[in-house]
XYZ file of C-alpha atoms in Angstrom:
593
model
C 186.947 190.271 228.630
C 187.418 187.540 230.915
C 183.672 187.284 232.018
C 182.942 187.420 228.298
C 184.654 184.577 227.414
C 184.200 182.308 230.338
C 180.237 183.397 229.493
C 180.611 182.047 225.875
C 181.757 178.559 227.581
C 178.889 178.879 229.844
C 176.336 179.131 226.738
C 177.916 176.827 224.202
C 177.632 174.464 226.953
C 173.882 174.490 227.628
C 173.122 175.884 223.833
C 175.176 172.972 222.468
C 172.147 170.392 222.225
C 170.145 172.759 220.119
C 172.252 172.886 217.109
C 169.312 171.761 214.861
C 167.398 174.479 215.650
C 170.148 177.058 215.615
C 171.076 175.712 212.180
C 167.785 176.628 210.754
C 167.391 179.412 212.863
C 170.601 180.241 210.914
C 169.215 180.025 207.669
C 166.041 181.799 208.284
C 167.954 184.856 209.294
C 170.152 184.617 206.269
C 166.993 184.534 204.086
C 165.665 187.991 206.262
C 168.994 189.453 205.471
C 168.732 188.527 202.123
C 165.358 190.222 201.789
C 166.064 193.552 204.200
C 169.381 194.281 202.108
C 168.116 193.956 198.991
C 164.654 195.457 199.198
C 166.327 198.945 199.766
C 167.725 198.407 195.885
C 163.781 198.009 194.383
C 163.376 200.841 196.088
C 165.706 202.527 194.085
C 164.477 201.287 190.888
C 161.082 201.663 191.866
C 162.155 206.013 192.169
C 163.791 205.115 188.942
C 161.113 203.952 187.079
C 158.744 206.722 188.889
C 160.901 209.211 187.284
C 161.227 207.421 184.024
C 156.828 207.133 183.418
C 157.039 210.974 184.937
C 159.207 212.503 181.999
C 157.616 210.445 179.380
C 154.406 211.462 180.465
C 155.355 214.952 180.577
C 156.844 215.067 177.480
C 153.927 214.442 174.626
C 155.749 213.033 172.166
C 156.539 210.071 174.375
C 153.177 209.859 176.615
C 151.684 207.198 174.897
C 154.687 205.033 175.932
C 154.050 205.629 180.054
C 153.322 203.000 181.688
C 153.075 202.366 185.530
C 153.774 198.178 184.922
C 157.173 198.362 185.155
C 157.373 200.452 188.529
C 154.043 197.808 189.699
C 155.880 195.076 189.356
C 158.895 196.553 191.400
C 156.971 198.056 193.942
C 155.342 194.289 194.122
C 158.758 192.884 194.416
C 159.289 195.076 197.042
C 156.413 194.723 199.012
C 157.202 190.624 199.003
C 160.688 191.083 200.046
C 159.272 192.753 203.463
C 156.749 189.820 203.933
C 159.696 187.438 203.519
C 160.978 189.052 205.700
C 159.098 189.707 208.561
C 158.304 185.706 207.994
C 161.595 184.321 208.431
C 162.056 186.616 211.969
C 158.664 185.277 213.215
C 159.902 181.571 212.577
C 163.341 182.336 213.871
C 162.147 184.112 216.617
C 159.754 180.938 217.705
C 162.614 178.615 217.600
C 164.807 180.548 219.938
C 162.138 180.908 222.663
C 161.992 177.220 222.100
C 165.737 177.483 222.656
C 165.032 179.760 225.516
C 162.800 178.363 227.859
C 164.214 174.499 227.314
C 168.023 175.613 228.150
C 167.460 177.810 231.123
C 165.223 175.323 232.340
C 168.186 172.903 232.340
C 170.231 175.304 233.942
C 168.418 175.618 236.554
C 168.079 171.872 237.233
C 171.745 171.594 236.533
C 172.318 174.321 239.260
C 169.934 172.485 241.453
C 171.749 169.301 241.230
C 175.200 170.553 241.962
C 174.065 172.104 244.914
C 173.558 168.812 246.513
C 176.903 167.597 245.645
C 178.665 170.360 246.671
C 180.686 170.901 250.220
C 179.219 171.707 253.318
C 181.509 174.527 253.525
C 179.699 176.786 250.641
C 176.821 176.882 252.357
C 178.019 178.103 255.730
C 180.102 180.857 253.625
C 177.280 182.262 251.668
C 173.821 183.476 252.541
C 170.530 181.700 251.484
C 169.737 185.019 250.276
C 172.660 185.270 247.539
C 172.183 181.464 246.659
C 168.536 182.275 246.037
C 169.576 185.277 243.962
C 171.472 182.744 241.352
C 168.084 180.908 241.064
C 165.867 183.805 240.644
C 167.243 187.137 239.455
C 170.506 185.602 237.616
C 168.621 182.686 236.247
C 166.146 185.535 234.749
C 168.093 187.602 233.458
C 169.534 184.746 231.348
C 166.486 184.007 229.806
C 164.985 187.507 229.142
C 168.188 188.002 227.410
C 168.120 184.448 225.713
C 163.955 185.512 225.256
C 164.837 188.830 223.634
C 168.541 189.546 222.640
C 169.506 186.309 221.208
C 167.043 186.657 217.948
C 168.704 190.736 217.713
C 171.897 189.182 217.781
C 171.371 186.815 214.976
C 169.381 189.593 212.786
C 172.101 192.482 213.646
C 175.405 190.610 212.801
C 173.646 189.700 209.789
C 171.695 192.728 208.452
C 175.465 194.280 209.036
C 177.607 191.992 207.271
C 174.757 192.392 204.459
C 174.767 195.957 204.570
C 178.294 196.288 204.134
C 177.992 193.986 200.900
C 175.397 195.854 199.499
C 176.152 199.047 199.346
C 179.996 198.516 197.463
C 177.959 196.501 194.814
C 175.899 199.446 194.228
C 178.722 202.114 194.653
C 181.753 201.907 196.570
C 182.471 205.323 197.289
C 179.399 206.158 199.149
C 179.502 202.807 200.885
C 183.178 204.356 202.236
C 181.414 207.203 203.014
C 179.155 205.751 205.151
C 181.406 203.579 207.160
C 183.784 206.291 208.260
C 182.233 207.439 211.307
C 182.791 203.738 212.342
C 185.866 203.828 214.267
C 184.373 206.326 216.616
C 181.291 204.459 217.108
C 183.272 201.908 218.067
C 185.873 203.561 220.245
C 182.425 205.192 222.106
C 180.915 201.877 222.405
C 184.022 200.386 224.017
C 184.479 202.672 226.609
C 180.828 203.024 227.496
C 180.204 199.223 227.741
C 183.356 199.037 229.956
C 182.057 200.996 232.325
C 178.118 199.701 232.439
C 179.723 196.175 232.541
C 181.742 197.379 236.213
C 178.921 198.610 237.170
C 176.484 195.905 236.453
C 178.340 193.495 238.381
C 178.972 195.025 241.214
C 175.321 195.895 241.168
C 174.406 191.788 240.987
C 176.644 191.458 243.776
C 174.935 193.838 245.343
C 171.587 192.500 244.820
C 172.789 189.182 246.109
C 173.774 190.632 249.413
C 170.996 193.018 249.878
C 169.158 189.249 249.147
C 170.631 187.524 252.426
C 169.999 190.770 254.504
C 166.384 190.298 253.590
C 166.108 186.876 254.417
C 167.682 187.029 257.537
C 165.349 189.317 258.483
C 162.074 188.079 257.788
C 163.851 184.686 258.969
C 163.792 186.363 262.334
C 161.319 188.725 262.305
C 159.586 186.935 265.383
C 162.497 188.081 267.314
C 162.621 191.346 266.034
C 158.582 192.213 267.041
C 159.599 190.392 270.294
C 162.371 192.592 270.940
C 161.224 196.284 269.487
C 163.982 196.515 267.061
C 161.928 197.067 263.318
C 163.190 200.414 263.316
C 167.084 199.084 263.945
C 166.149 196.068 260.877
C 165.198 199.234 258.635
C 168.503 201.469 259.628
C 170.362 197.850 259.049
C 168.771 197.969 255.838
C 169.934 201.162 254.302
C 173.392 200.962 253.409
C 172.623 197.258 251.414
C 169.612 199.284 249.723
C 171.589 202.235 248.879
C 174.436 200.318 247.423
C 171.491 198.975 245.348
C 170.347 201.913 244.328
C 173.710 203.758 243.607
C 175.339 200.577 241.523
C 172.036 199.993 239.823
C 171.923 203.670 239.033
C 175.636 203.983 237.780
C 174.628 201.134 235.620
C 171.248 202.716 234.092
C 173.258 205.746 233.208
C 176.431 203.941 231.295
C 174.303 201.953 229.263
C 171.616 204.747 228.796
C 173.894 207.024 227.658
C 175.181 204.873 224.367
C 171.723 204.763 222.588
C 171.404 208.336 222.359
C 175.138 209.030 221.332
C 174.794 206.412 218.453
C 171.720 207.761 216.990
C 173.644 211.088 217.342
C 176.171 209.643 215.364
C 173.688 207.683 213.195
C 171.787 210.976 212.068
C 175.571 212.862 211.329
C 176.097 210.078 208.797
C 173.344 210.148 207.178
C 173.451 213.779 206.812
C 177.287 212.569 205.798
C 175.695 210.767 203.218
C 173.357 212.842 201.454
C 175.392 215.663 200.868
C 178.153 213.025 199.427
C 175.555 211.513 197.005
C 173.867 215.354 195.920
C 177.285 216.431 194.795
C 178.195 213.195 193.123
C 174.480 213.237 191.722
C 175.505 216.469 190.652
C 178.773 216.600 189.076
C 178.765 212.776 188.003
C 177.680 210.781 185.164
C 174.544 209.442 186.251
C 171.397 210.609 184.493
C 168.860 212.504 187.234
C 166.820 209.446 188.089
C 170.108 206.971 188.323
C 171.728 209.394 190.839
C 168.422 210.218 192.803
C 167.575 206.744 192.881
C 171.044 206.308 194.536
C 170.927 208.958 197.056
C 167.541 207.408 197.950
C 169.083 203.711 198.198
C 172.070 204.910 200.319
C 170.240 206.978 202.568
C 168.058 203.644 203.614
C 171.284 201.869 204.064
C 173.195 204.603 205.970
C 170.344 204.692 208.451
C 170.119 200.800 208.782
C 173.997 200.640 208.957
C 173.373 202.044 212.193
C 170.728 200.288 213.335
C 172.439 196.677 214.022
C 175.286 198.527 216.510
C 171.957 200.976 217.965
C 169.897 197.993 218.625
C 172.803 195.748 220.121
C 173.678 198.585 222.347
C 170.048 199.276 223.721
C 170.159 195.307 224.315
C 173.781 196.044 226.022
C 172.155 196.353 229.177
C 170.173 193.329 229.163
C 173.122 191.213 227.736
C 175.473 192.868 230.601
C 173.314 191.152 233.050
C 172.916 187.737 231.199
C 176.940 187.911 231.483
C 177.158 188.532 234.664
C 174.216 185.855 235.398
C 176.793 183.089 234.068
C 179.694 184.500 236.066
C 177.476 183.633 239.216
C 176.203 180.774 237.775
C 179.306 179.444 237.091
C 180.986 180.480 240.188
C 178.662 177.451 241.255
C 179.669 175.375 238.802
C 183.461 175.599 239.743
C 182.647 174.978 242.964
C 184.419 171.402 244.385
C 182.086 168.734 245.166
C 182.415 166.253 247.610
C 185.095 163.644 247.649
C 183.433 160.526 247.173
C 186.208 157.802 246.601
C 185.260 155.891 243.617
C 186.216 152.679 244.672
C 184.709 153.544 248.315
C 184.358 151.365 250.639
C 180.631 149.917 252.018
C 179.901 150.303 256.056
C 178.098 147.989 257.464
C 177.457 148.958 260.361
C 180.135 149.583 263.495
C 181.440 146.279 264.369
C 183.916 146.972 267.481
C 185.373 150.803 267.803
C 185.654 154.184 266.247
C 188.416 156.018 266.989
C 188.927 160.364 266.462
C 193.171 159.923 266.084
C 195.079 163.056 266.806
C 192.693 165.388 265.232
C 193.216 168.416 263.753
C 191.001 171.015 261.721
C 190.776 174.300 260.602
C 187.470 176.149 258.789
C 189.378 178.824 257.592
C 193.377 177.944 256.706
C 195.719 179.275 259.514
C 192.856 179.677 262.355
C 192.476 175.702 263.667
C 189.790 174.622 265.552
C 190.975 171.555 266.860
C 194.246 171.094 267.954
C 194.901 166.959 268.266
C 191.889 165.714 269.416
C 191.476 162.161 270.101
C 188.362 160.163 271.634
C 187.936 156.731 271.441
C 184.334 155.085 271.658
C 183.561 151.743 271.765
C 180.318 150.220 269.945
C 177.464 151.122 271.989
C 178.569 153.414 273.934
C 177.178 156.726 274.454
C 179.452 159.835 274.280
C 178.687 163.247 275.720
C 180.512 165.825 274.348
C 180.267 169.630 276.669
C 182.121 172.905 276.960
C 181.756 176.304 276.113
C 180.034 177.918 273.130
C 182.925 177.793 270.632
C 185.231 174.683 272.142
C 184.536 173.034 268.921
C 182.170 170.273 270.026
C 179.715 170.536 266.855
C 182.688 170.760 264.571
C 183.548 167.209 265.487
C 180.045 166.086 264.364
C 180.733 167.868 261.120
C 183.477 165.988 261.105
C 182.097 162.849 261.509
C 179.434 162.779 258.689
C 182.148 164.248 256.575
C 180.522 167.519 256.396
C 184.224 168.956 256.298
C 187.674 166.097 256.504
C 190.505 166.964 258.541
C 193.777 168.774 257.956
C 195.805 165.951 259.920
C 194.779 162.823 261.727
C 192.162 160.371 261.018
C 188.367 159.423 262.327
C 188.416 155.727 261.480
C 185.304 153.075 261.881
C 187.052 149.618 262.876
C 190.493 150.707 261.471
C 188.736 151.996 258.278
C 189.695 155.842 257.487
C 186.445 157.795 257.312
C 187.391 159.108 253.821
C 187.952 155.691 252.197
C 183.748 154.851 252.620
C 181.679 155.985 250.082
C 179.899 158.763 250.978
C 176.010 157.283 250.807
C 177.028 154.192 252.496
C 178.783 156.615 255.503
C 175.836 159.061 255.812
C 172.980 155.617 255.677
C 174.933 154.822 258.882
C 175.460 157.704 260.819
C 172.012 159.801 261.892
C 172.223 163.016 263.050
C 169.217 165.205 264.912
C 170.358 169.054 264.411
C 169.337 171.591 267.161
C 167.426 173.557 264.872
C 165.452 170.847 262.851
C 163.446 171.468 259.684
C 160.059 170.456 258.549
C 159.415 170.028 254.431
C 156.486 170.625 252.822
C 154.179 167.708 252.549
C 152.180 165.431 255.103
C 153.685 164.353 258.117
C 154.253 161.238 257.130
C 156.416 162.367 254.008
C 158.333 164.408 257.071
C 159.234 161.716 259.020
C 159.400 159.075 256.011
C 161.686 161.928 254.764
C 164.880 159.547 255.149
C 163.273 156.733 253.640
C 160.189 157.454 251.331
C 159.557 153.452 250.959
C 158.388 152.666 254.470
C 155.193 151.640 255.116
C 152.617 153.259 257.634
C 153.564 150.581 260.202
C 157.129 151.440 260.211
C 156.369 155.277 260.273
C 154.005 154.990 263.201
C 156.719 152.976 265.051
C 159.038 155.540 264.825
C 156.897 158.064 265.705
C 155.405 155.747 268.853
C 159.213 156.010 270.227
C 159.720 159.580 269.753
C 156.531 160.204 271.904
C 154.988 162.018 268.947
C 152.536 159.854 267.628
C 149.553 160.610 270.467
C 149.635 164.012 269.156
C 149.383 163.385 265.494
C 146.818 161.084 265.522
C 144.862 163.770 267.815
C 144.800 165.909 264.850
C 141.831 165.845 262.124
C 143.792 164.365 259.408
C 146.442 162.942 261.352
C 149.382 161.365 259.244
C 147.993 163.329 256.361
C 148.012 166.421 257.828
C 150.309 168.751 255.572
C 153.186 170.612 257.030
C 155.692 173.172 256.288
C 158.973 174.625 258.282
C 156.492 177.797 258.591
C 153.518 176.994 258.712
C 152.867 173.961 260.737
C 151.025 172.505 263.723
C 153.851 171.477 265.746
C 155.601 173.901 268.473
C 159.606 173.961 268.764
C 159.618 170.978 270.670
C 156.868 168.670 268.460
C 159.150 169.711 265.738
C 162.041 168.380 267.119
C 160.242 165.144 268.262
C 159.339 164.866 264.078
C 163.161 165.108 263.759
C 164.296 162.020 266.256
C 160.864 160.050 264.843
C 162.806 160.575 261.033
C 165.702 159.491 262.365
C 164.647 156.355 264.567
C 162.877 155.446 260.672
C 166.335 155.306 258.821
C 167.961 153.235 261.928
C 171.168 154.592 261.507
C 173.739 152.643 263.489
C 176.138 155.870 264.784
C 173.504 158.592 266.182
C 174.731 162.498 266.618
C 172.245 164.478 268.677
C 173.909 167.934 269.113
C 171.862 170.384 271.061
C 168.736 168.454 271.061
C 166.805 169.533 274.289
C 168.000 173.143 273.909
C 165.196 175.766 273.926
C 162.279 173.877 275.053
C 160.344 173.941 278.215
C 160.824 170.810 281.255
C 157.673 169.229 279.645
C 158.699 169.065 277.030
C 162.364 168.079 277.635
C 161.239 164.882 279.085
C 159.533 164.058 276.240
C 162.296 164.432 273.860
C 165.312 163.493 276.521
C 162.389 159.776 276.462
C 162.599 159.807 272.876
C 166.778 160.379 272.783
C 167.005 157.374 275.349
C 164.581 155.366 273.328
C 166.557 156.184 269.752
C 170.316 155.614 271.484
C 169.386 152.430 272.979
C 171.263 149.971 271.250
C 173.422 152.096 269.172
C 176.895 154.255 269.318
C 176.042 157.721 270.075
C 177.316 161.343 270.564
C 175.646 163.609 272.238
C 175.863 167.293 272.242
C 174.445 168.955 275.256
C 174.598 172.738 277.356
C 172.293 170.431 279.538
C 174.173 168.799 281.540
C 171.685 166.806 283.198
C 170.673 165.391 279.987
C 173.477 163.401 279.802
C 174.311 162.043 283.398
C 174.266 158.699 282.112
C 176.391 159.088 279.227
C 179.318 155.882 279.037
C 182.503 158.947 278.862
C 182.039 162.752 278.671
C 184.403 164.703 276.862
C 184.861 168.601 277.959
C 186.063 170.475 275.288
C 187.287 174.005 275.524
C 189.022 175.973 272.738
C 189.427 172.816 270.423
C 191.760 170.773 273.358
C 190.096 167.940 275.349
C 190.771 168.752 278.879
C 188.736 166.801 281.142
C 187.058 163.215 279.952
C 185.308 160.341 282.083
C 182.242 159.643 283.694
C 179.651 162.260 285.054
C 181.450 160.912 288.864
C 184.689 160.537 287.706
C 184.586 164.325 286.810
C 182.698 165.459 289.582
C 185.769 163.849 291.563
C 187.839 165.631 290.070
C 186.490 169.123 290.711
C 187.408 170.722 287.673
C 186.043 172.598 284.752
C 183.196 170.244 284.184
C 182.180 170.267 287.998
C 181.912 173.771 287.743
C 179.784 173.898 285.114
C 177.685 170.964 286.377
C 177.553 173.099 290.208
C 176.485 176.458 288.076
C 173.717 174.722 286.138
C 172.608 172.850 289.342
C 172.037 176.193 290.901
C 169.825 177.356 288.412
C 167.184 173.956 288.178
């Protein structure tokens, strides 16, 4: 019931600008009720009047006085009512795929745009694969049941509440009659769409897992041919598959199973109903044709009593699914976006020191990851921070972009808390080149303009000039123009990350992060990018993140972390001096080069 109702906010929200249409949408399906309910009634009289031309006709006295115009015109009547009709659903129908296709196309953009205002956080919690499941399966299921269920809805509650009238102006005992069984259709329904609604979320859940298996798969499937292990990916598959399979199964059968018991029940009470109207044909006051005409007319509307609750319940399915689409969907929604003071602060650049003040910080409440850390770094300096995987060292870049704020402490930039800048102005001044970077698709020169998509060609070939790129791209055919993607491109692991410090050089950010930047690349091609790193700190306040340790020999202080406590900072001699954990490192890794 919850889901329910949190789903009608969900659609009154996006449905909200179409009133107009829904308004005439509205009266179009009044007008098909109109015509559905009452065409059952000329049927009657149309029996009627059969009967009537058939006595007089057999009777010679009165033959002369048969006449088929009455029962014409009817049966014309009739006929019109139908094309009215079927009219009014084909407009109706029109407008609501209208409806359709605009409103889950702006759900989609709205779910697009909160993504990029949303924490950091939600992304390291939940697979690409189940975030891609909201856009693709969730968002589809929303508008095939928008596409397809919205136009029954309209039509059923309608033709019902029609119905219903009808029959107790033409005779209010049968009408009774025919609405008994309704409590048990009811009760039936209930418990059946319980049960298919369990069963169809935990099978979207499902889906959205079995998602994130599959793209972490084919994300490494290079090192799964490297390594032999296919046939482990396909055991590892399995179990997400067979959940799958048995949710999505439990949920075909629930909602399977309530078609067939309500046209069980709909066929009972319409057998119900014509015994009811032969005996009251029989042994009331009606004249032959009155009472047959009667049976006739109720046994049309018993059947199509039915048929609102059989056809909402063979939509059940689809509208299960469309329910649990905005669940996900709005799970989204709810989801906090980033603290952006709105009467922020502007950075202008760092203008004497920045200070990390008694840091602490924990991912997940109760299990901290820093316990008081404080480094101090003046402007221009460059900072190395090293330790072991886990010691917490890329958590304090997340920390300085703002990626995640602190449970206690402060990062300030002159004095200023980090939290009291506004969030563009903070992330214009602080760069950041990721260990893993990422190509888009376009040209190269959209990649490395990515930061800034107003500079000119001179700017972008200056950028990539000091990242030690540009020989390479101007080698190929079409050079700048040359089109790229994260998997399909030109450039090897180490050309890609060259792209990533030319991008960065472009925006001139005045605080530079470079966390893991040399990692898994070849000498040659660690020279080039450690060139490019010293050409794209000069000047500015950095951080560096390195397992390298020879990458940063010439860092200004090195801080060695281990299990989210500073233990050993200074210079790479200062350290060495000391002969402690950092020496030991720097004397293993020595060994090895």
């Amino acid at each position: 019931m919850k889901d329910l109702k949190n789903a009608g906010k969900f659609y009154a929200h996006y449905l909200k600008p179409y009133w107009i249409e829904f308004l005439i949408t509205t009266i179009l399906v009044g007008i098909s009720t109109w015509a559905i309910v009452v065409a059952p009634t000329y049927m009657g009289r149309a029996i009627e009047e059969l009967a009537t031309y058939v006595q007089q006709w057999m009777n010679p006295a009165t033959r002369a006085q048969a006449t088929f115009t009455a029962f014409n015109h009817t049966l014309a009547i009739f006929v019109l009512l139908y094309i009215i009709d079927a009219t009014s659903i084909l407009i109706s129908s029109l407008l609501l795929s209208k409806i359709s296709g605009y409103s889950t196309g702006t759900m989609r953009v709205g779910l697009f745009r909160k993504m990029q205002r949303m924490k950091v956080n939600y992304f390291d919690s939940h697979s690409d694969g189940d975030i891609l499941s909201r856009f693709t399966s969730d968002l589809d299921n929303i508008f095939n049941a928008m596409n397809q269920a919205l136009i029954e809805i309209f039509l059923s509650g309608a033709q019902f509440i029609g119905i219903i009238w009808m029959m107790f102006t033409q005779n209010a005992t049968l009408a009774w009659i025919t609405m008994a069984s309704t409590p048990v259709a009811i009760g039936l329904s209930a418990f059946v769409m319980h049960q298919a609604s369990v069963s169809v979320d935990r099978q979207q859940d499902d889906i959205g897992r079995l998602n994130g298996y599959i793209n972490e798969q084919i994300t490494g499937q290079k090192m799964l041919i490297t390594n032999g292990l296919q046939q482990e990916s396909v055991a590892g598959f399995q179990p997400y598959n067979a959940a799958v399979r048995k949710s999505n199964l439990r949920g075909q059968i629930w909602s399977g199973i309530l078609n067939p018991l309500l046209m069980g029940l709909s066929l009972l009470n319409t057998a119900i109903v014509i015994f009811a109207g032969s005996w009251l044909a029989l042994n009331g006051s009606l004249s032959q044709g009155a009472a047959l005409a009667l049976v006739v007319v109720f046994v049309n509307y018993a059947q199509q009593y039915y048929q609102p609750i059989v056809q909402l319940t063979s939509l059940f399915n689809m509208i299960q699914l469309a329910i649990t689409g905005a669940r996900r969907i709005t799970e989204v929604r709810e989801q906090p976006d980033e603290v952006d003071p709105p009467e922020g602060k502007t950075l202008d650049g760092l203008k004497h020191e920045l200070l990390i003040d008694n840091v602490h910080f924990s991912y997940i409440p109760g299990k901290e990851i820093l316990h008081g850390v404080t480094i101090k770094v003046d402007k221009g300096e460059m900072v190395a921070l090293v330790g072991p995987t886990g010691s917490g060292k890329t958590t304090v870049m997340n920390l300085l972009n703002r990626f995640y704020d602190v449970d206690s402490g402060a990062i300030t930039f002159d004095g200023v808390d980090v939290r009291e800048f506004k969030l563009a102005s903070l992330r214009q001044n602080v760069g950041i080149v990721l260990q893993d970077p990422q190509l888009f698709s376009g040209t190269i020169r959209d990649n490395i303009r990515f930061g800034d998509p107003d500079a000119d060609q001179a700017r972008v070939e200056a950028a990539a000039k000091q990242a030690n790129i540009h020989d390479f791209i101007v080698s190929l055919p079409e050079g700048y123009d040359t089109f790229v993607s994260d998997e399909q491109s030109v450039f090897s692991a180490g050309q890609k990350q060259l792209m990533s410090i030319a991008r960065t050089i472009l925006t001139n950010p005045r605080l530079l992060i470079l966390d893991e930047a040399t990692s898994n690349v070849d000498t040659v091609t660690e020279a080039k990018i450690q060139a490019a790193m010293d050409n794209v700190i000069q000047g500015r306040t950095s951080f560096v993140i390195a397992h390298r340790l020879k990458t940063i020999l010439n860092a200004d202080k090195i801080v060695v972390l281990r299990d989210g406590n500073i233990i050993e900072e200074g210079s790479h001699e200062q350290l060495l001096a000391q002969n402690g954990f950092y020496a030991e490192l720097y004397h293993n890794q020595m060994v090895f080069e």
